Coordinates of C-alpha atoms in Angstrom, one line a residue:
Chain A
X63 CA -63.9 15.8 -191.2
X64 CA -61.3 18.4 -191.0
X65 CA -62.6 20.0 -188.1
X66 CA -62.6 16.8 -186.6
X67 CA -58.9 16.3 -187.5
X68 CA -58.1 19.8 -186.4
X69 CA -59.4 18.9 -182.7
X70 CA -57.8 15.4 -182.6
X71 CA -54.0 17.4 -183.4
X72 CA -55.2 20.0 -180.8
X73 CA -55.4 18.0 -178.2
X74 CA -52.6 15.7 -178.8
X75 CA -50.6 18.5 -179.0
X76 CA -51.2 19.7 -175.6
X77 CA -50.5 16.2 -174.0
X78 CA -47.5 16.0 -175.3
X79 CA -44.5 17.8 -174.7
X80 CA -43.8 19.5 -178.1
X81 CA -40.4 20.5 -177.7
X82 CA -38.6 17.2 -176.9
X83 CA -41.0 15.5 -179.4
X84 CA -39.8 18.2 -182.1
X85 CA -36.2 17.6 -180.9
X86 CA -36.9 13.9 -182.1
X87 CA -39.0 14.1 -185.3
X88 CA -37.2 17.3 -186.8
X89 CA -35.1 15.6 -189.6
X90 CA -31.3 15.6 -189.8
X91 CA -28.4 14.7 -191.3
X92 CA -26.9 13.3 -188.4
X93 CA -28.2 9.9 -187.5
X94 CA -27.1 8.5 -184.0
X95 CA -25.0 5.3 -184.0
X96 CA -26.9 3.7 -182.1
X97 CA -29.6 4.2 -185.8
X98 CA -27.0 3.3 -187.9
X99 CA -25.8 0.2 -186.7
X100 CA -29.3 -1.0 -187.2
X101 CA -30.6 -2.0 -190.2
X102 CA -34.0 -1.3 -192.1
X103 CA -35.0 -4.9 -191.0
X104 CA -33.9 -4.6 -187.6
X105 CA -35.5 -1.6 -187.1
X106 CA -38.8 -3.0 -188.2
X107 CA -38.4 -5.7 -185.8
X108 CA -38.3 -3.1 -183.2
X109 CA -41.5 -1.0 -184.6
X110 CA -43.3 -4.5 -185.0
X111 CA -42.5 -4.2 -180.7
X112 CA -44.0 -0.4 -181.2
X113 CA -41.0 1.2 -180.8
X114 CA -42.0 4.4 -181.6
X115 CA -38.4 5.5 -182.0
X116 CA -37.7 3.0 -184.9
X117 CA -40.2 4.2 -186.8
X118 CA -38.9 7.3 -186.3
X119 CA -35.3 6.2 -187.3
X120 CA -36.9 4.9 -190.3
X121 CA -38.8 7.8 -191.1
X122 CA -35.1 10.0 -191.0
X123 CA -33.8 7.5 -193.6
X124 CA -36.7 7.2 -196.2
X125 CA -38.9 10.2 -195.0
X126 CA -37.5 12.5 -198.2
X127 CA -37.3 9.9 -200.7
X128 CA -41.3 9.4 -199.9
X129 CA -42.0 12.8 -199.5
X130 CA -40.3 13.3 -202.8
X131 CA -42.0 10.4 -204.8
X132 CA -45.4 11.7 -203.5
X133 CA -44.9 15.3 -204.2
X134 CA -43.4 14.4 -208.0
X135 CA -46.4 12.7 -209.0
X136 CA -48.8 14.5 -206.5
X137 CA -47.9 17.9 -206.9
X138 CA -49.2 19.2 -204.3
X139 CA -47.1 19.8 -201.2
X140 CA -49.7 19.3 -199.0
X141 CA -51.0 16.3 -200.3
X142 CA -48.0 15.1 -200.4
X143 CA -47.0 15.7 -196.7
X144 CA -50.2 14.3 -195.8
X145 CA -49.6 10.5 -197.6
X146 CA -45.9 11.0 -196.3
X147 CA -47.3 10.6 -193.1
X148 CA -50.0 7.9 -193.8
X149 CA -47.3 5.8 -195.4
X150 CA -45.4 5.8 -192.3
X151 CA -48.3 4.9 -190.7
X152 CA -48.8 1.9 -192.9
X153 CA -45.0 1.0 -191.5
X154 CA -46.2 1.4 -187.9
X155 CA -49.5 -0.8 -188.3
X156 CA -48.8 -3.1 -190.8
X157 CA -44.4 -3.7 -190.4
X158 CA -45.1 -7.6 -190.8
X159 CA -46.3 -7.3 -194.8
X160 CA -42.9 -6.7 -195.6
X161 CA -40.8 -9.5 -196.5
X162 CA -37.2 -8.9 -197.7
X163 CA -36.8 -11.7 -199.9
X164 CA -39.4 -10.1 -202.4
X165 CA -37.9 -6.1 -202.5
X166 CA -35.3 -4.1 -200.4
X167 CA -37.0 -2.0 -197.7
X168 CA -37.1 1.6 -199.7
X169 CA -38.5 0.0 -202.7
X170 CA -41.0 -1.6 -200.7
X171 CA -42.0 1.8 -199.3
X172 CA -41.9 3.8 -203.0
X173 CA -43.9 1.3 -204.6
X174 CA -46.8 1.7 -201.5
X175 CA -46.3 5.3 -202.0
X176 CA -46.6 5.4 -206.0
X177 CA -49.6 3.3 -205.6
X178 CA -51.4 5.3 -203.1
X179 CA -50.6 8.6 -204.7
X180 CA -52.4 7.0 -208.3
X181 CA -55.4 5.8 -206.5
X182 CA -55.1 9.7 -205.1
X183 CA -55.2 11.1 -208.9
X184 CA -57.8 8.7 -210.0
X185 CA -59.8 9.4 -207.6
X186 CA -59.2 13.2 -208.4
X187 CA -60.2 12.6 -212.0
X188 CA -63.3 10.6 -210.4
X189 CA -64.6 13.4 -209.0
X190 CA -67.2 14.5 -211.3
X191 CA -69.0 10.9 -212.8
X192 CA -71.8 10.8 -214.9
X193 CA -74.5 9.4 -213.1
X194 CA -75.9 8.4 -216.1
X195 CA -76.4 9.6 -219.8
X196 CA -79.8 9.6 -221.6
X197 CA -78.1 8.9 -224.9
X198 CA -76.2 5.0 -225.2
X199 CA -74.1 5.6 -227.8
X200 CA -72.2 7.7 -224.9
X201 CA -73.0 5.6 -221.9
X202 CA -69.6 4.2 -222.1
X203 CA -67.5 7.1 -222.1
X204 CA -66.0 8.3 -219.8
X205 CA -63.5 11.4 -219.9
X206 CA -61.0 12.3 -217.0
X207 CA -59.5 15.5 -216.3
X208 CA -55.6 16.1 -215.9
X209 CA -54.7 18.0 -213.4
X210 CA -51.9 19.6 -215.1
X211 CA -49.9 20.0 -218.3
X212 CA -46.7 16.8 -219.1
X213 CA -43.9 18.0 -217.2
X214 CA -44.8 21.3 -215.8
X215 CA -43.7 22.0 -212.2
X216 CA -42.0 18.6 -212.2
X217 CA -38.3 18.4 -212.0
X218 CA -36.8 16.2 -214.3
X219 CA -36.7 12.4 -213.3
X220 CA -32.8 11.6 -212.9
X221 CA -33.2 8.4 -214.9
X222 CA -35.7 9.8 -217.6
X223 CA -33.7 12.4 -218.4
X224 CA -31.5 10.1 -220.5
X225 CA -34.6 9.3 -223.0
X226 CA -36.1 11.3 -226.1
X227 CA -39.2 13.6 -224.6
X228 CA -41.7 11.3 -226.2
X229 CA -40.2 8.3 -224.8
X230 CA -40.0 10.2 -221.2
X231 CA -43.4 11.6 -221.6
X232 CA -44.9 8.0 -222.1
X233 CA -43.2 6.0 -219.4
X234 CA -44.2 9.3 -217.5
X235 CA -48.1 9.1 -217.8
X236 CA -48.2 5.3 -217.0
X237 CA -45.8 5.0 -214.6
X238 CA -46.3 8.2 -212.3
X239 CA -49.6 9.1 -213.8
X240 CA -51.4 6.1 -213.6
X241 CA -52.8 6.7 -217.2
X242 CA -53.8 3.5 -219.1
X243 CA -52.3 2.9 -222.1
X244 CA -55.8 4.1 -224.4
X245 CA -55.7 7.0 -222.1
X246 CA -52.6 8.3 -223.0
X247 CA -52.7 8.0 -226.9
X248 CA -55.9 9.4 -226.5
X249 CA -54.5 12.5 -224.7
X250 CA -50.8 12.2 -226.8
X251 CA -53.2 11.7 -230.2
X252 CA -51.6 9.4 -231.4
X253 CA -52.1 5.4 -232.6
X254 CA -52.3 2.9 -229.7
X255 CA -49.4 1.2 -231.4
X256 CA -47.0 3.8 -231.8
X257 CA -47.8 5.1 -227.8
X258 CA -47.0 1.3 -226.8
X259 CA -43.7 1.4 -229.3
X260 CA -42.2 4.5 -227.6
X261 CA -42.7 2.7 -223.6
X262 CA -41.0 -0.5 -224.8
X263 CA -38.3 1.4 -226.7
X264 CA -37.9 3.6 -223.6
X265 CA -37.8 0.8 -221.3
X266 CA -35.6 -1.1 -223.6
X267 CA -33.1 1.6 -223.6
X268 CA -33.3 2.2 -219.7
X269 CA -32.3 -1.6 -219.2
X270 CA -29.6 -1.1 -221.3
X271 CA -28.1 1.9 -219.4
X272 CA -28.8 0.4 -215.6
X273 CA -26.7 -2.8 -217.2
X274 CA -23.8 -0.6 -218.8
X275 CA -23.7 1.0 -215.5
X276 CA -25.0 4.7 -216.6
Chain B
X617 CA -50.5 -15.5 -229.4
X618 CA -46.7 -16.5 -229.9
X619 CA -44.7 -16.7 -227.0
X620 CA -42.3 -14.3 -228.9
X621 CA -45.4 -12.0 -228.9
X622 CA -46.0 -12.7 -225.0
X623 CA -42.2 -11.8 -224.3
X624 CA -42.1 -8.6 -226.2
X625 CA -45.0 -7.5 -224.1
X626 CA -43.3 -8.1 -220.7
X627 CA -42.2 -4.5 -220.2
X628 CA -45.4 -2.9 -221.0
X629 CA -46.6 -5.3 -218.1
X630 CA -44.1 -4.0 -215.5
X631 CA -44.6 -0.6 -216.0
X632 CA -48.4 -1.1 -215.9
X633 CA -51.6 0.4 -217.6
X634 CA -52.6 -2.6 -220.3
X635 CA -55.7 -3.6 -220.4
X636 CA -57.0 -6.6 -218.0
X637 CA -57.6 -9.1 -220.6
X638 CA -53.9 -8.6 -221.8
X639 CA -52.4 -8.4 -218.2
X640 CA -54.4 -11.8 -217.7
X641 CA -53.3 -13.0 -220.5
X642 CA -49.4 -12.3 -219.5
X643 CA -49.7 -13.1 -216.1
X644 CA -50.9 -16.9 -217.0
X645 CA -48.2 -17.2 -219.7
X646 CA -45.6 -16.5 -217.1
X647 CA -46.7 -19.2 -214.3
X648 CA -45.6 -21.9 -216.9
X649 CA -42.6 -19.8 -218.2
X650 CA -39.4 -19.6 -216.3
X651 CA -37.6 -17.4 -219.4
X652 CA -40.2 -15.0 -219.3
X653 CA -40.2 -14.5 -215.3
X654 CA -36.5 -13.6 -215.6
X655 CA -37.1 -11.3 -217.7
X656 CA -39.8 -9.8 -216.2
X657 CA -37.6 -9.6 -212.8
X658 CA -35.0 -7.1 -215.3
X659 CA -37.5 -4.6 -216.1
X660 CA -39.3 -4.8 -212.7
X661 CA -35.7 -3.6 -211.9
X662 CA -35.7 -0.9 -214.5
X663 CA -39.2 0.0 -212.5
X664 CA -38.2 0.1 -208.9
X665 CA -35.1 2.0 -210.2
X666 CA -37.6 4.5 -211.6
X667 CA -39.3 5.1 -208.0
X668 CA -35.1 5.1 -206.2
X669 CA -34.0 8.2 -208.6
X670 CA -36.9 10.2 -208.1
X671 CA -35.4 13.2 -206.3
X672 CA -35.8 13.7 -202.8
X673 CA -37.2 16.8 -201.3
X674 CA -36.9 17.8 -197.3
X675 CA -40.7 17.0 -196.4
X676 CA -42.0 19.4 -193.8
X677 CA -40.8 19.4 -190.5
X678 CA -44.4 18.8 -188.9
X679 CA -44.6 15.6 -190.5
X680 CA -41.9 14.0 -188.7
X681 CA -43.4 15.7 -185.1
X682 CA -47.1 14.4 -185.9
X683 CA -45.6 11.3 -187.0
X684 CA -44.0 10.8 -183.8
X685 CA -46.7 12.0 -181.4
X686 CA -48.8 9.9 -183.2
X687 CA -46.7 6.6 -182.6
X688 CA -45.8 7.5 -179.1
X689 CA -49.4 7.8 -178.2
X690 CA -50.8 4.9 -179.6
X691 CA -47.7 2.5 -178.5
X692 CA -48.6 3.7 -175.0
X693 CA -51.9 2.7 -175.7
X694 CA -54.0 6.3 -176.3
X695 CA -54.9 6.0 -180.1
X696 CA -56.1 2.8 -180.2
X697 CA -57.9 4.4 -183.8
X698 CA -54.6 4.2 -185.7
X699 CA -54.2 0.8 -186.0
X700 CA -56.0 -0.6 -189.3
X701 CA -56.8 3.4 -190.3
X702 CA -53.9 5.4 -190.5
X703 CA -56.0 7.6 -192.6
X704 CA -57.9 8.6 -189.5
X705 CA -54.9 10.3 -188.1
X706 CA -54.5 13.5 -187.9
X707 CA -53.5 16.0 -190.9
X708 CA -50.1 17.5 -190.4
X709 CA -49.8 20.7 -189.3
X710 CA -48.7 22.5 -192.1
X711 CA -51.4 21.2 -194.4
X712 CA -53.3 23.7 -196.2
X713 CA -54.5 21.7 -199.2
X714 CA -55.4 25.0 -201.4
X715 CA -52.0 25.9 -203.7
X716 CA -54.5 26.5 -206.9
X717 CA -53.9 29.5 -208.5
X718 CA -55.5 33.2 -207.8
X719 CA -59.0 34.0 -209.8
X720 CA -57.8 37.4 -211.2
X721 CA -61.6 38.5 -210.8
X722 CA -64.6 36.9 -210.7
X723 CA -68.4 37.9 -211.8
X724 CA -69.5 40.2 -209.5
X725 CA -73.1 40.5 -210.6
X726 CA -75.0 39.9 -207.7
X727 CA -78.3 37.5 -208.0
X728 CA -81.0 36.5 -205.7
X729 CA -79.8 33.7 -203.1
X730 CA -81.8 30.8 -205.2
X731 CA -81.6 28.2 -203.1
X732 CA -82.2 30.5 -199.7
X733 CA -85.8 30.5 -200.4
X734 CA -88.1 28.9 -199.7
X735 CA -89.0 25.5 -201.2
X736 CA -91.6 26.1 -203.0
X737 CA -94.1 23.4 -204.6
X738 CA -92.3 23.6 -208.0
X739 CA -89.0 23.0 -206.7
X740 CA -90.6 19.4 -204.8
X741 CA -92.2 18.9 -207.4
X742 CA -88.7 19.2 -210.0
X743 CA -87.0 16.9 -207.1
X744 CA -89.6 14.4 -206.8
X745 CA -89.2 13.9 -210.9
X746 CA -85.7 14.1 -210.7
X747 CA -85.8 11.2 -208.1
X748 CA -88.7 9.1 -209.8
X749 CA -86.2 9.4 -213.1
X750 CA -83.3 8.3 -211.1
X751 CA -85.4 5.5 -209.6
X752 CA -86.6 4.4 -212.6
X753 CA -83.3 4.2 -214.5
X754 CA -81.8 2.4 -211.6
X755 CA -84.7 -0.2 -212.0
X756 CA -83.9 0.0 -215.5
X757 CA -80.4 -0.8 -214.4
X758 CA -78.5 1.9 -216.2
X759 CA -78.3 3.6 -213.3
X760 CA -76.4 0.5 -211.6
X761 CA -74.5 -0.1 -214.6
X762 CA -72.8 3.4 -214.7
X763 CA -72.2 3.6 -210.6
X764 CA -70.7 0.3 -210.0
X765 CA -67.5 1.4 -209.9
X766 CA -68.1 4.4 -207.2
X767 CA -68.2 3.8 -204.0
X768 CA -71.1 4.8 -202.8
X769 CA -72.6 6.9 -204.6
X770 CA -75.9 5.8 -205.3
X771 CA -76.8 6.4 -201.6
X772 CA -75.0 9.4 -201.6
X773 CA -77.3 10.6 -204.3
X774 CA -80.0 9.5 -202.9
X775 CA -79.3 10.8 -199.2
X776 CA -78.8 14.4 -201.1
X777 CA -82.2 14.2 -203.0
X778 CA -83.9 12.9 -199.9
X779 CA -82.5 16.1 -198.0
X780 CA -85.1 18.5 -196.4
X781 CA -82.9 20.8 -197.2
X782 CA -81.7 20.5 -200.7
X783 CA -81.5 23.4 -202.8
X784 CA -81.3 23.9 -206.1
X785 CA -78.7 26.1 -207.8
X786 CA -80.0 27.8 -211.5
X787 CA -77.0 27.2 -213.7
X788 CA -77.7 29.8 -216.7
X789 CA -76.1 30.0 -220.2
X790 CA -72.6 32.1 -220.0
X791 CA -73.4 33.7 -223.5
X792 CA -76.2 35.6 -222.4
X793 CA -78.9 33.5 -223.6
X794 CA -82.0 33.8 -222.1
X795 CA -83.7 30.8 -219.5
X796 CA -81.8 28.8 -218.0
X797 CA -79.5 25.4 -218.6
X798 CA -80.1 23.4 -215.6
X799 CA -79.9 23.3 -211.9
X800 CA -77.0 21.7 -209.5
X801 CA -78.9 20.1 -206.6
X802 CA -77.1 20.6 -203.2
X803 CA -77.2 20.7 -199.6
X804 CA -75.9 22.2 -196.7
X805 CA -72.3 20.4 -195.8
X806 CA -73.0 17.8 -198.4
X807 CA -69.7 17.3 -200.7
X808 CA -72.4 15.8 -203.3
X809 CA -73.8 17.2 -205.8
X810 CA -76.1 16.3 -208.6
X811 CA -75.6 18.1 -211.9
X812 CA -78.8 18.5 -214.1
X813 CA -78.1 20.3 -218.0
X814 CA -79.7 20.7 -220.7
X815 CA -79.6 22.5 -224.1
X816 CA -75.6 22.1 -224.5
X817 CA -74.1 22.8 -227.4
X818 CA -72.8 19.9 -228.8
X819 CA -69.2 18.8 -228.9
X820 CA -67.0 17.0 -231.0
X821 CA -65.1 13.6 -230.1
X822 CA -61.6 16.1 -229.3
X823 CA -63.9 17.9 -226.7
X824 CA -65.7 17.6 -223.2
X825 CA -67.2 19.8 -220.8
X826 CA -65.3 20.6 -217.7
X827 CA -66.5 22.1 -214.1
X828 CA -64.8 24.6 -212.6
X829 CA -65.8 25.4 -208.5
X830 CA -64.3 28.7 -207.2
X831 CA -64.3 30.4 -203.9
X832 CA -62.5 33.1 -202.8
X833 CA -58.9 31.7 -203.3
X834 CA -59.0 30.2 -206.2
X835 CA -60.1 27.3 -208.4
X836 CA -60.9 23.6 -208.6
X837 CA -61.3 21.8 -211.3
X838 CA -64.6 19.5 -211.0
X839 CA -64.1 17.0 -213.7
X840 CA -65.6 16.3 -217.1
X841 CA -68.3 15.0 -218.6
X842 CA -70.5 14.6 -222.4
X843 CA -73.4 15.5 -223.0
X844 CA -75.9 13.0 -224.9
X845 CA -76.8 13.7 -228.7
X846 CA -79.5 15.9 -227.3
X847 CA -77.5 18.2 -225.0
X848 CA -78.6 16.7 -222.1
X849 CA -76.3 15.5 -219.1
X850 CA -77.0 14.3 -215.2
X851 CA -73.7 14.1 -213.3
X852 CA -72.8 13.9 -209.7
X853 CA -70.1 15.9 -208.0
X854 CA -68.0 15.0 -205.3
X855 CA -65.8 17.7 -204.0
X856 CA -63.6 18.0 -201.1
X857 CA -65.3 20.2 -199.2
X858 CA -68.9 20.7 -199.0
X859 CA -70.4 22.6 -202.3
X860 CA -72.1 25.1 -200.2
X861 CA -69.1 26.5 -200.0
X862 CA -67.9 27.3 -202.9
X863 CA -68.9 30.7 -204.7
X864 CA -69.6 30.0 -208.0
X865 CA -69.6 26.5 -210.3
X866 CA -68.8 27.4 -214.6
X867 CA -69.0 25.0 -216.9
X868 CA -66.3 25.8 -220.2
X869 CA -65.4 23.2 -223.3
X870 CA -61.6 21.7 -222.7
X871 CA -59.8 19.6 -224.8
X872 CA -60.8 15.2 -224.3
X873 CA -58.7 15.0 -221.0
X874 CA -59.1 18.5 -219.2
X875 CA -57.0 21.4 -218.6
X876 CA -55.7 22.9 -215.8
X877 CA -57.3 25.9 -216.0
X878 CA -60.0 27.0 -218.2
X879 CA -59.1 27.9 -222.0
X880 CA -62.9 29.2 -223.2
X881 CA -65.3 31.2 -221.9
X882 CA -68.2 30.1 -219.5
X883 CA -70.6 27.8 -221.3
X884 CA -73.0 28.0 -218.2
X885 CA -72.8 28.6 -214.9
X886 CA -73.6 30.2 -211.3
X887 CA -73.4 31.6 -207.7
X888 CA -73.6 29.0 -205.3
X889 CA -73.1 31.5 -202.1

């Protein structure tokens, strides 16, 4: 498979004239204003008419914040470039499942991106699966790995921040871990209870702040 | 259960990760309950406000360049693959996928290239029983019942142990006991594996075992698994690349969820180049 990828980006890179498509793609600060007088919606209008230059408009707008959201739960800057990509993608072939009466555009984009990058983890954890055990009384188990240690190499979420460590560390594992709620007191050691307390005080206490304007 | 109960549970069902029965349970309470929707609508703001402050980072330049070739090429009609498999597009670049950390040293005992051989009768013979065992669990239906949730994997399993040229790796103890602990069945470019142990020690509830596959840059980690009261344990491995080739596969005890690297010595293990 990654030969075959390898070829595919060979050849398209020799069809195409690099430099005038770099001059496009490279990110920048400076948007033109022919960009910015469009908005998100319009400019999916123009990429559901395969504008090629929309989605690249797009992708200058929202191309950190997904790169971002991917690496911080990801971790791996690969990785992460790589579902950058496929979620822009997504945008190109499927513009039309976006409606927005249900979420603003970015949001729509971060939540596609915090799902895929989960299914991405769990799948990671997946990777060694008992085919089967001789022994019932452990047929049901099922163990996965973390690929790292809570909060190491990960900056500190601009929201989270505001809560206690165990509160953060919580919201954390379900959230941008995809952990289940057993999972996590399992790993944290502690009663089911008190690991559901600490998310709903958490969350309590980050409704307050957004409403108070924090 | 009280709706005072239900309501209380309405942020733990926005952030996610409660059980399906409880979800179910929620999600049919708030079709019927307006007070309850709005609700849910705050902390599904609290949520989405979660994914807005995560910091941004510059992603790589090649992902804006690929991203555009890409779009250019199939809106003039010369990727007709991308639509409906964006997956299938090419990997940027400046994709490497390693960034594991450096092996410091690695075993450098050097040990007959097992599954180079020859197959010889006993080997069939150990993968025809490992098959019929398989076969017969599956009509059992445990087999089924533990793979229903892996995509295909009971093919892939079977399409490695009906390889002609599946090998068989000798995975011995790392403590220096004689004989050996099992074998991990593989094949050339196959990312399955099939993971056949025995004679474990046994572990507590706090513990599992965890695989480790290493190559010349570093480490992966494999996954976990438990043994069965008597030590024994059949798992499959799936790993990105083909298991041929990675160097070596150990096998150390980690705490219930895994570590990132390992924290014991080598229960078993071996060379798989």
């Amino acid at each position: 498979m990654m030969t075959n990828r390898a070829a595919t980006l060979r050849v398209l890179t020799r069809d195409a004239d690099a430099k005038s498509v770099y001059n496009t793609a490279v990110q920048s600060d400076t948007v033109s204003p022919d960009a910015t007088a469009l908005s998100d919606e319009q400019l999916l209008q123009e990429v559901l008419a395969r504008d090629a230059d929309a989605l690249q408009q797009l992708y200058q707008r929202h191309g950190n914040a997904v790169y971002g959201l991917a690496h911080y739960i990801l971790r791996e800057p690969a990785v992460a470039e790589e579902l950058t990509q496929e979620i822009f993608l997504t945008v190109w072939n499927k513009a039309e499942q976006y409606h927005s009466e249900h979420a603003r555009f970015r949001t729509w984009l971060l939540s596609i991106t915090r799902h895929r990058a989960i299914d991405q983890l769990r799948q990671r954890r997946r990777r060694i699966a008992p085919a089967f055990s001789l022994d019932d009384a452990s047929v049901a188990e099922e163990h996965a790995p973390v690929t790292e240690p809570i909060d190491s190499q990960r900056e500190l979420h601009l929201l989270l921040r505001h809560l206690p460590a165990e509160q953060r560390t919580a919201i954390e594992l379900c959230y941008f871990e995809g952990y289940t709620h057993e999972e996590i007191a399992a790993r944290l050691q502690i009663p089911l209870g008190t690991l559901k307390s600490r998310i709903l005080l958490g969350l309590k206490k980050l409704r307050v702040m957004m409403k108070d304007g924090i | 259960m009280q709706h005072s109960e239900l309501q209380e549970q309405i942020p733990l069902y926005a952030l996610g990760g409660m059980p399906e029965d409880e979800s179910a349970r929620l999600a049919e309470h708030l079709a019927v309950c307006p007070g309850c929707r709005a609700l849910l609508s705050e902390y599904q703001f609290v949520t989405d406000e979660l994914l807005l402050q995560v910091p941004a980072l510059t992603a790589p330049a090649a992902v804006g360049v690929n991203l555009s070739k890409l779009a250019q090429a199939d809106a003039a009609g010369q990727v007709g693959s991308l639509r409906g498999n964006p997956t299938a597009s090419p990997r940027p670049a400046s994709s490497n996928h390693r960034g594991v950390p450096e092996i410091a040293s690695r075993n450098s005992v050097s040990r007959p290239r097992f599954w180079n051989q020859p197959i010889a009768l006993p080997r069939w013979a150990f993968a025809l029983g490992l098959l019929a065992v398989l076969l017969l669990l599956g009509a059992a239906g445990v087999f089924a019942f533990q793979l229903q949730n892996r995509t295909s994997t009971p093919q892939q399993v079977l399409q490695l142990l009906t390889s002609p040229n599946i090998k068989y790796v000798e995975l011995t103890s790392g403590m220096g006991t004689p004989g050996n602990n099992g074998y991990l069945c593989v094949s050339p470019n196959n990312t399955t594996g099939l993971l056949w142990l025995y004679s474990l020690p046994a572990l507590d509830q706090q513990h599992v075992y965890q695989v480790w596959l290493l190559d010349d840059k570093g480490r992966i980690n494999g996954g976990t698994f438990r043994p069965d009261t008597s030590g024994r344990a059949i798992a499959v491995i799936q790993a990105p690349r083909p298991l041929t080739d990675y160097n070596d596969i150990g096998i150390t005890i980690e705490p219930v969820m895994g570590s990132q690297w390992p924290t014991t010595p080598r229960i078993v293990g071996g060379k798989l180049d």
